[in-house]
Amino acid sequence: MKSLKFKLSLVTNVIAIIALIILGVVGFLFTKNALFKTIENTEINALKVSKTEMENFRAKNLSSLQKLSEDILELPYEKLNSQEALLANIGDMFKSYKRSANLLAVYIGLPNGNNIVSDIESEKHGKSLRINGKDNGYNATTREWYQGAKRINSIYVQPYYIDPVSNETVFTYSRALYKDGKFIGILAIDASLTMLQKTFEFNQAILF
């Protein structure tokens, strides 16, 4: 009798142990799948946020260039028809746009190869603008942002590259300016990827 009770008790304990093991395995698999699903959803959300930020970055810079070109072209032709006229009339405008839109540089390439620039170098000298041109061995008309915008007569986006002045990675957005049917030059802005990267890092910190 005692032997039978012992055997029944043993069988019951073995069944209980097996049941606990099965429950543990099922619980582990459920937790594992739930964890993987959470990680997957987080990664998907991160990609969606990154895509949205890239689209916002592009849209903001396209809008800034469009608005700046409209403001410039509101000036009469005599305030735009020479290097001297441009230097006298667009400095404050360039400086204001650069700061408000967090741009690395705002500039206009002229048909003579000179580039009228508002950037960190002009700021170092306490000026709104500076000339980057033949005296520095620079010719704007040979640059991709100039030639691309002149060729398509629309907004041209130069893929990212390292800006030699700031050593930052930038995108350049450019377009040709015409006033009263006359070519003025190629207006361009440099947008640094640093701000975009900081936005990515901030959003990823929230997600994770």
PDB file of C-alpha atoms in Angstrom:
ATOM      1  CA  MET A   1       0.000   0.000   0.000  1.00  0.00           C
ATOM      2  CA  LYS A   2       2.788   2.330   0.980  1.00  0.00           C
ATOM      3  CA  SER A   3       4.595   1.408  -2.223  1.00  0.00           C
ATOM      4  CA  LEU A   4       1.506   2.316  -4.266  1.00  0.00           C
ATOM      5  CA  LYS A   5       1.113   5.654  -2.475  1.00  0.00           C
ATOM      6  CA  PHE A   6       4.784   6.373  -3.020  1.00  0.00           C
ATOM      7  CA  LYS A   7       4.472   5.575  -6.702  1.00  0.00           C
ATOM      8  CA  LEU A   8       1.362   7.758  -7.059  1.00  0.00           C
ATOM      9  CA  SER A   9       3.086  10.575  -5.207  1.00  0.00           C
ATOM     10  CA  LEU A  10       6.158  10.223  -7.398  1.00  0.00           C
ATOM     11  CA  VAL A  11       4.080  10.236 -10.583  1.00  0.00           C
ATOM     12  CA  THR A  12       2.140  13.271  -9.345  1.00  0.00           C
ATOM     13  CA  ASN A  13       5.360  15.150  -8.541  1.00  0.00           C
ATOM     14  CA  VAL A  14       6.873  14.238 -11.915  1.00  0.00           C
ATOM     15  CA  ILE A  15       3.734  15.451 -13.695  1.00  0.00           C
ATOM     16  CA  ALA A  16       3.824  18.683 -11.668  1.00  0.00           C
ATOM     17  CA  ILE A  17       7.492  19.207 -12.490  1.00  0.00           C
ATOM     18  CA  ILE A  18       6.863  18.555 -16.207  1.00  0.00           C
ATOM     19  CA  ALA A  19       3.909  20.959 -16.110  1.00  0.00           C
ATOM     20  CA  LEU A  20       6.051  23.625 -14.464  1.00  0.00           C
ATOM     21  CA  ILE A  21       8.772  23.107 -17.061  1.00  0.00           C
ATOM     22  CA  ILE A  22       6.228  23.380 -19.882  1.00  0.00           C
ATOM     23  CA  LEU A  23       4.753  26.532 -18.335  1.00  0.00           C
ATOM     24  CA  GLY A  24       8.233  27.974 -17.962  1.00  0.00           C
ATOM     25  CA  VAL A  25       9.124  27.235 -21.568  1.00  0.00           C
ATOM     26  CA  VAL A  26       5.816  28.651 -22.819  1.00  0.00           C
ATOM     27  CA  GLY A  27       6.259  31.733 -20.645  1.00  0.00           C
ATOM     28  CA  PHE A  28       9.824  32.192 -21.902  1.00  0.00           C
ATOM     29  CA  LEU A  29       8.757  31.873 -25.527  1.00  0.00           C
ATOM     30  CA  PHE A  30       5.866  34.266 -25.001  1.00  0.00           C
ATOM     31  CA  THR A  31       8.129  36.824 -23.295  1.00  0.00           C
ATOM     32  CA  LYS A  32      10.777  36.358 -25.993  1.00  0.00           C
ATOM     33  CA  ASN A  33       8.268  36.897 -28.800  1.00  0.00           C
ATOM     34  CA  ALA A  34       6.762  39.890 -27.016  1.00  0.00           C
ATOM     35  CA  LEU A  35      10.250  41.386 -26.552  1.00  0.00           C
ATOM     36  CA  PHE A  36      11.157  40.806 -30.207  1.00  0.00           C
ATOM     37  CA  LYS A  37       7.848  42.378 -31.267  1.00  0.00           C
ATOM     38  CA  THR A  38       8.517  45.417 -29.068  1.00  0.00           C
ATOM     39  CA  ILE A  39      12.018  45.807 -30.507  1.00  0.00           C
ATOM     40  CA  GLU A  40      10.676  45.375 -34.043  1.00  0.00           C
ATOM     41  CA  ASN A  41       8.001  48.030 -33.487  1.00  0.00           C
ATOM     42  CA  THR A  42      10.558  50.397 -31.968  1.00  0.00           C
ATOM     43  CA  GLU A  43      12.871  49.957 -34.963  1.00  0.00           C
ATOM     44  CA  ILE A  44       9.976  50.533 -37.384  1.00  0.00           C
ATOM     45  CA  ASN A  45       8.983  53.685 -35.522  1.00  0.00           C
ATOM     46  CA  ALA A  46      12.588  54.881 -35.563  1.00  0.00           C
ATOM     47  CA  LEU A  47      12.729  54.420 -39.340  1.00  0.00           C
ATOM     48  CA  LYS A  48       9.447  56.278 -39.762  1.00  0.00           C
ATOM     49  CA  VAL A  49      10.722  59.166 -37.625  1.00  0.00           C
ATOM     50  CA  SER A  50      14.001  59.258 -39.579  1.00  0.00           C
ATOM     51  CA  LYS A  51      12.141  59.347 -42.877  1.00  0.00           C
ATOM     52  CA  THR A  52       9.879  62.117 -41.610  1.00  0.00           C
ATOM     53  CA  GLU A  53      12.822  64.178 -40.363  1.00  0.00           C
ATOM     54  CA  MET A  54      14.612  63.802 -43.701  1.00  0.00           C
ATOM     55  CA  GLU A  55      11.486  64.945 -45.533  1.00  0.00           C
ATOM     56  CA  ASN A  56      11.066  67.880 -43.143  1.00  0.00           C
ATOM     57  CA  PHE A  57      14.749  68.801 -43.548  1.00  0.00           C
ATOM     58  CA  ARG A  58      14.433  68.854 -47.329  1.00  0.00           C
ATOM     59  CA  ALA A  59      11.097  70.701 -47.301  1.00  0.00           C
ATOM     60  CA  LYS A  60      12.384  73.360 -44.888  1.00  0.00           C
ATOM     61  CA  ASN A  61      15.452  74.078 -47.001  1.00  0.00           C
ATOM     62  CA  LEU A  62      13.522  74.142 -50.261  1.00  0.00           C
ATOM     63  CA  SER A  63      11.071  76.575 -48.673  1.00  0.00           C
ATOM     64  CA  SER A  64      13.885  78.773 -47.322  1.00  0.00           C
ATOM     65  CA  LEU A  65      15.546  78.992 -50.741  1.00  0.00           C
ATOM     66  CA  GLN A  66      12.243  79.709 -52.463  1.00  0.00           C
ATOM     67  CA  LYS A  67      11.303  82.457 -50.005  1.00  0.00           C
ATOM     68  CA  LEU A  68      14.771  84.041 -50.134  1.00  0.00           C
ATOM     69  CA  SER A  69      14.733  84.118 -53.936  1.00  0.00           C
ATOM     70  CA  GLU A  70      11.307  85.780 -53.884  1.00  0.00           C
ATOM     71  CA  ASP A  71      12.515  88.426 -51.416  1.00  0.00           C
ATOM     72  CA  ILE A  72      15.591  89.159 -53.512  1.00  0.00           C
ATOM     73  CA  LEU A  73      13.619  89.443 -56.726  1.00  0.00           C
ATOM     74  CA  GLU A  74      11.280  91.967 -55.133  1.00  0.00           C
ATOM     75  CA  LEU A  75      14.193  94.415 -55.300  1.00  0.00           C
ATOM     76  CA  PRO A  76      14.384  96.552 -58.449  1.00  0.00           C
ATOM     77  CA  TYR A  77      16.776  95.441 -61.163  1.00  0.00           C
ATOM     78  CA  GLU A  78      19.230  98.304 -60.533  1.00  0.00           C
ATOM     79  CA  LYS A  79      19.839  96.903 -57.022  1.00  0.00           C
ATOM     80  CA  LEU A  80      20.761  93.514 -58.433  1.00  0.00           C
ATOM     81  CA  ASN A  81      22.512  94.153 -61.744  1.00  0.00           C
ATOM     82  CA  SER A  82      26.120  94.254 -60.515  1.00  0.00           C
ATOM     83  CA  GLN A  83      28.394  92.863 -57.842  1.00  0.00           C
ATOM     84  CA  GLU A  84      28.533  96.264 -56.150  1.00  0.00           C
ATOM     85  CA  ALA A  85      24.735  96.611 -56.184  1.00  0.00           C
ATOM     86  CA  LEU A  86      24.273  93.170 -54.661  1.00  0.00           C
ATOM     87  CA  LEU A  87      26.846  93.837 -51.944  1.00  0.00           C
ATOM     88  CA  ALA A  88      25.005  97.029 -51.045  1.00  0.00           C
ATOM     89  CA  ASN A  89      21.523  95.519 -50.918  1.00  0.00           C
ATOM     90  CA  ILE A  90      21.439  91.848 -49.914  1.00  0.00           C
ATOM     91  CA  GLY A  91      23.784  91.652 -46.917  1.00  0.00           C
ATOM     92  CA  ASP A  92      21.189  91.999 -44.160  1.00  0.00           C
ATOM     93  CA  MET A  93      18.825  89.675 -46.013  1.00  0.00           C
ATOM     94  CA  PHE A  94      21.431  86.916 -46.337  1.00  0.00           C
ATOM     95  CA  LYS A  95      22.503  87.260 -42.719  1.00  0.00           C
ATOM     96  CA  SER A  96      18.914  87.157 -41.477  1.00  0.00           C
ATOM     97  CA  TYR A  97      18.031  84.046 -43.478  1.00  0.00           C
ATOM     98  CA  LYS A  98      21.202  82.260 -42.437  1.00  0.00           C
ATOM     99  CA  ARG A  99      20.416  82.727 -38.772  1.00  0.00           C
ATOM    100  CA  SER A 100      16.653  82.166 -38.834  1.00  0.00           C
ATOM    101  CA  ALA A 101      16.878  78.965 -40.904  1.00  0.00           C
ATOM    102  CA  ASN A 102      20.029  77.635 -39.168  1.00  0.00           C
ATOM    103  CA  LEU A 103      21.925  77.614 -42.455  1.00  0.00           C
ATOM    104  CA  LEU A 104      25.662  77.192 -42.684  1.00  0.00           C
ATOM    105  CA  ALA A 105      25.975  79.642 -45.577  1.00  0.00           C
ATOM    106  CA  VAL A 106      23.935  81.737 -47.999  1.00  0.00           C
ATOM    107  CA  TYR A 107      25.527  82.918 -51.228  1.00  0.00           C
ATOM    108  CA  ILE A 108      25.081  83.939 -54.830  1.00  0.00           C
ATOM    109  CA  GLY A 109      27.431  82.912 -57.619  1.00  0.00           C
ATOM    110  CA  LEU A 110      27.914  85.588 -60.254  1.00  0.00           C
ATOM    111  CA  PRO A 111      28.538  85.150 -63.994  1.00  0.00           C
ATOM    112  CA  ASN A 112      32.070  86.575 -63.488  1.00  0.00           C
ATOM    113  CA  GLY A 113      32.927  83.617 -61.210  1.00  0.00           C
ATOM    114  CA  ASN A 114      32.857  85.530 -57.935  1.00  0.00           C
ATOM    115  CA  ASN A 115      30.750  84.304 -55.049  1.00  0.00           C
ATOM    116  CA  ILE A 116      29.053  86.719 -52.618  1.00  0.00           C
ATOM    117  CA  VAL A 117      28.844  84.815 -49.344  1.00  0.00           C
ATOM    118  CA  SER A 118      27.401  85.121 -45.854  1.00  0.00           C
ATOM    119  CA  ASP A 119      29.043  82.428 -43.716  1.00  0.00           C
ATOM    120  CA  ILE A 120      31.246  81.813 -40.684  1.00  0.00           C
ATOM    121  CA  GLU A 121      34.172  83.552 -42.384  1.00  0.00           C
ATOM    122  CA  SER A 122      32.221  86.748 -42.990  1.00  0.00           C
ATOM    123  CA  GLU A 123      31.025  86.639 -39.376  1.00  0.00           C
ATOM    124  CA  LYS A 124      34.601  86.297 -38.119  1.00  0.00           C
ATOM    125  CA  HIS A 125      35.376  89.642 -39.765  1.00  0.00           C
ATOM    126  CA  GLY A 126      32.201  91.272 -38.476  1.00  0.00           C
ATOM    127  CA  LYS A 127      30.676  91.551 -41.944  1.00  0.00           C
ATOM    128  CA  SER A 128      27.392  90.424 -43.457  1.00  0.00           C
ATOM    129  CA  LEU A 129      29.079  89.384 -46.715  1.00  0.00           C
ATOM    130  CA  ARG A 130      32.425  88.510 -48.208  1.00  0.00           C
ATOM    131  CA  ILE A 131      33.700  87.884 -51.729  1.00  0.00           C
ATOM    132  CA  ASN A 132      35.097  84.480 -52.592  1.00  0.00           C
ATOM    133  CA  GLY A 133      36.518  84.646 -56.082  1.00  0.00           C
ATOM    134  CA  LYS A 134      39.460  84.791 -58.392  1.00  0.00           C
ATOM    135  CA  ASP A 135      41.715  86.317 -55.739  1.00  0.00           C
ATOM    136  CA  ASN A 136      41.255  83.067 -53.800  1.00  0.00           C
ATOM    137  CA  GLY A 137      41.508  80.844 -56.866  1.00  0.00           C
ATOM    138  CA  TYR A 138      37.757  80.251 -56.782  1.00  0.00           C
ATOM    139  CA  ASN A 139      35.380  80.223 -59.742  1.00  0.00           C
ATOM    140  CA  ALA A 140      31.712  79.731 -58.902  1.00  0.00           C
ATOM    141  CA  THR A 141      30.765  78.940 -62.495  1.00  0.00           C
ATOM    142  CA  THR A 142      32.767  75.686 -62.374  1.00  0.00           C
ATOM    143  CA  ARG A 143      30.904  74.346 -59.320  1.00  0.00           C
ATOM    144  CA  GLU A 144      28.244  71.655 -59.452  1.00  0.00           C
ATOM    145  CA  TRP A 145      25.653  73.720 -57.555  1.00  0.00           C
ATOM    146  CA  TYR A 146      26.075  76.568 -60.079  1.00  0.00           C
ATOM    147  CA  GLN A 147      26.075  74.483 -63.242  1.00  0.00           C
ATOM    148  CA  GLY A 148      23.252  72.208 -62.073  1.00  0.00           C
ATOM    149  CA  ALA A 149      20.894  75.069 -61.240  1.00  0.00           C
ATOM    150  CA  LYS A 150      21.737  76.943 -64.438  1.00  0.00           C
ATOM    151  CA  ARG A 151      21.161  73.824 -66.522  1.00  0.00           C
ATOM    152  CA  ILE A 152      17.750  72.811 -65.159  1.00  0.00           C
ATOM    153  CA  ASN A 153      16.518  76.342 -64.388  1.00  0.00           C
ATOM    154  CA  SER A 154      14.902  75.039 -61.205  1.00  0.00           C
ATOM    155  CA  ILE A 155      15.985  74.165 -57.668  1.00  0.00           C
ATOM    156  CA  TYR A 156      19.009  71.902 -57.810  1.00  0.00           C
ATOM    157  CA  VAL A 157      20.099  69.797 -54.842  1.00  0.00           C
ATOM    158  CA  GLN A 158      23.761  68.866 -54.672  1.00  0.00           C
ATOM    159  CA  PRO A 159      24.318  65.600 -52.755  1.00  0.00           C
ATOM    160  CA  TYR A 160      26.091  65.867 -49.413  1.00  0.00           C
ATOM    161  CA  TYR A 161      29.791  66.686 -49.316  1.00  0.00           C
ATOM    162  CA  ILE A 162      32.346  68.131 -46.896  1.00  0.00           C
ATOM    163  CA  ASP A 163      32.349  71.929 -46.886  1.00  0.00           C
ATOM    164  CA  PRO A 164      36.005  73.077 -47.006  1.00  0.00           C
ATOM    165  CA  VAL A 165      35.332  76.217 -44.939  1.00  0.00           C
ATOM    166  CA  SER A 166      33.511  74.672 -41.976  1.00  0.00           C
ATOM    167  CA  ASN A 167      34.567  71.020 -42.448  1.00  0.00           C
ATOM    168  CA  GLU A 168      30.923  70.062 -41.939  1.00  0.00           C
ATOM    169  CA  THR A 169      28.842  67.746 -44.082  1.00  0.00           C
ATOM    170  CA  VAL A 170      26.298  69.779 -46.044  1.00  0.00           C
ATOM    171  CA  PHE A 171      23.641  69.694 -48.721  1.00  0.00           C
ATOM    172  CA  THR A 172      23.560  72.623 -51.164  1.00  0.00           C
ATOM    173  CA  TYR A 173      20.280  73.875 -52.586  1.00  0.00           C
ATOM    174  CA  SER A 174      20.570  76.302 -55.506  1.00  0.00           C
ATOM    175  CA  ARG A 175      18.529  78.037 -58.183  1.00  0.00           C
ATOM    176  CA  ALA A 176      19.057  80.546 -60.971  1.00  0.00           C
ATOM    177  CA  LEU A 177      17.825  84.107 -60.445  1.00  0.00           C
ATOM    178  CA  TYR A 178      16.382  86.144 -63.298  1.00  0.00           C
ATOM    179  CA  LYS A 179      15.041  89.691 -63.014  1.00  0.00           C
ATOM    180  CA  ASP A 180      13.153  91.251 -65.897  1.00  0.00           C
ATOM    181  CA  GLY A 181      14.382  88.390 -68.074  1.00  0.00           C
ATOM    182  CA  LYS A 182      18.032  89.076 -67.214  1.00  0.00           C
ATOM    183  CA  PHE A 183      20.286  86.558 -65.473  1.00  0.00           C
ATOM    184  CA  ILE A 184      21.504  87.755 -62.048  1.00  0.00           C
ATOM    185  CA  GLY A 185      23.335  84.703 -60.726  1.00  0.00           C
ATOM    186  CA  ILE A 186      22.856  81.405 -58.897  1.00  0.00           C
ATOM    187  CA  LEU A 187      21.449  81.700 -55.387  1.00  0.00           C
ATOM    188  CA  ALA A 188      22.438  78.903 -53.002  1.00  0.00           C
ATOM    189  CA  ILE A 189      22.192  77.808 -49.379  1.00  0.00           C
ATOM    190  CA  ASP A 190      24.255  75.270 -47.455  1.00  0.00           C
ATOM    191  CA  ALA A 191      22.334  73.195 -44.912  1.00  0.00           C
ATOM    192  CA  SER A 192      24.466  71.362 -42.362  1.00  0.00           C
ATOM    193  CA  LEU A 193      23.632  67.772 -41.442  1.00  0.00           C
ATOM    194  CA  THR A 194      24.656  68.473 -37.831  1.00  0.00           C
ATOM    195  CA  MET A 195      21.213  69.819 -36.896  1.00  0.00           C
ATOM    196  CA  LEU A 196      19.527  66.880 -38.609  1.00  0.00           C
ATOM    197  CA  GLN A 197      21.758  64.431 -36.748  1.00  0.00           C
ATOM    198  CA  LYS A 198      20.925  66.072 -33.415  1.00  0.00           C
ATOM    199  CA  THR A 199      17.225  65.736 -34.207  1.00  0.00           C
ATOM    200  CA  PHE A 200      17.707  62.035 -34.999  1.00  0.00           C
ATOM    201  CA  GLU A 201      19.584  61.466 -31.744  1.00  0.00           C
ATOM    202  CA  PHE A 202      16.901  63.275 -29.738  1.00  0.00           C
ATOM    203  CA  ASN A 203      14.071  61.263 -31.293  1.00  0.00           C
ATOM    204  CA  GLN A 204      15.938  57.970 -30.881  1.00  0.00           C
ATOM    205  CA  ALA A 205      16.544  58.777 -27.220  1.00  0.00           C
ATOM    206  CA  ILE A 206      12.769  59.202 -26.781  1.00  0.00           C
ATOM    207  CA  LEU A 207      11.980  55.974 -28.633  1.00  0.00           C
ATOM    208  CA  PHE A 208      14.546  53.845 -26.835  1.00  0.00           C
TER     209      PHE A 208
END
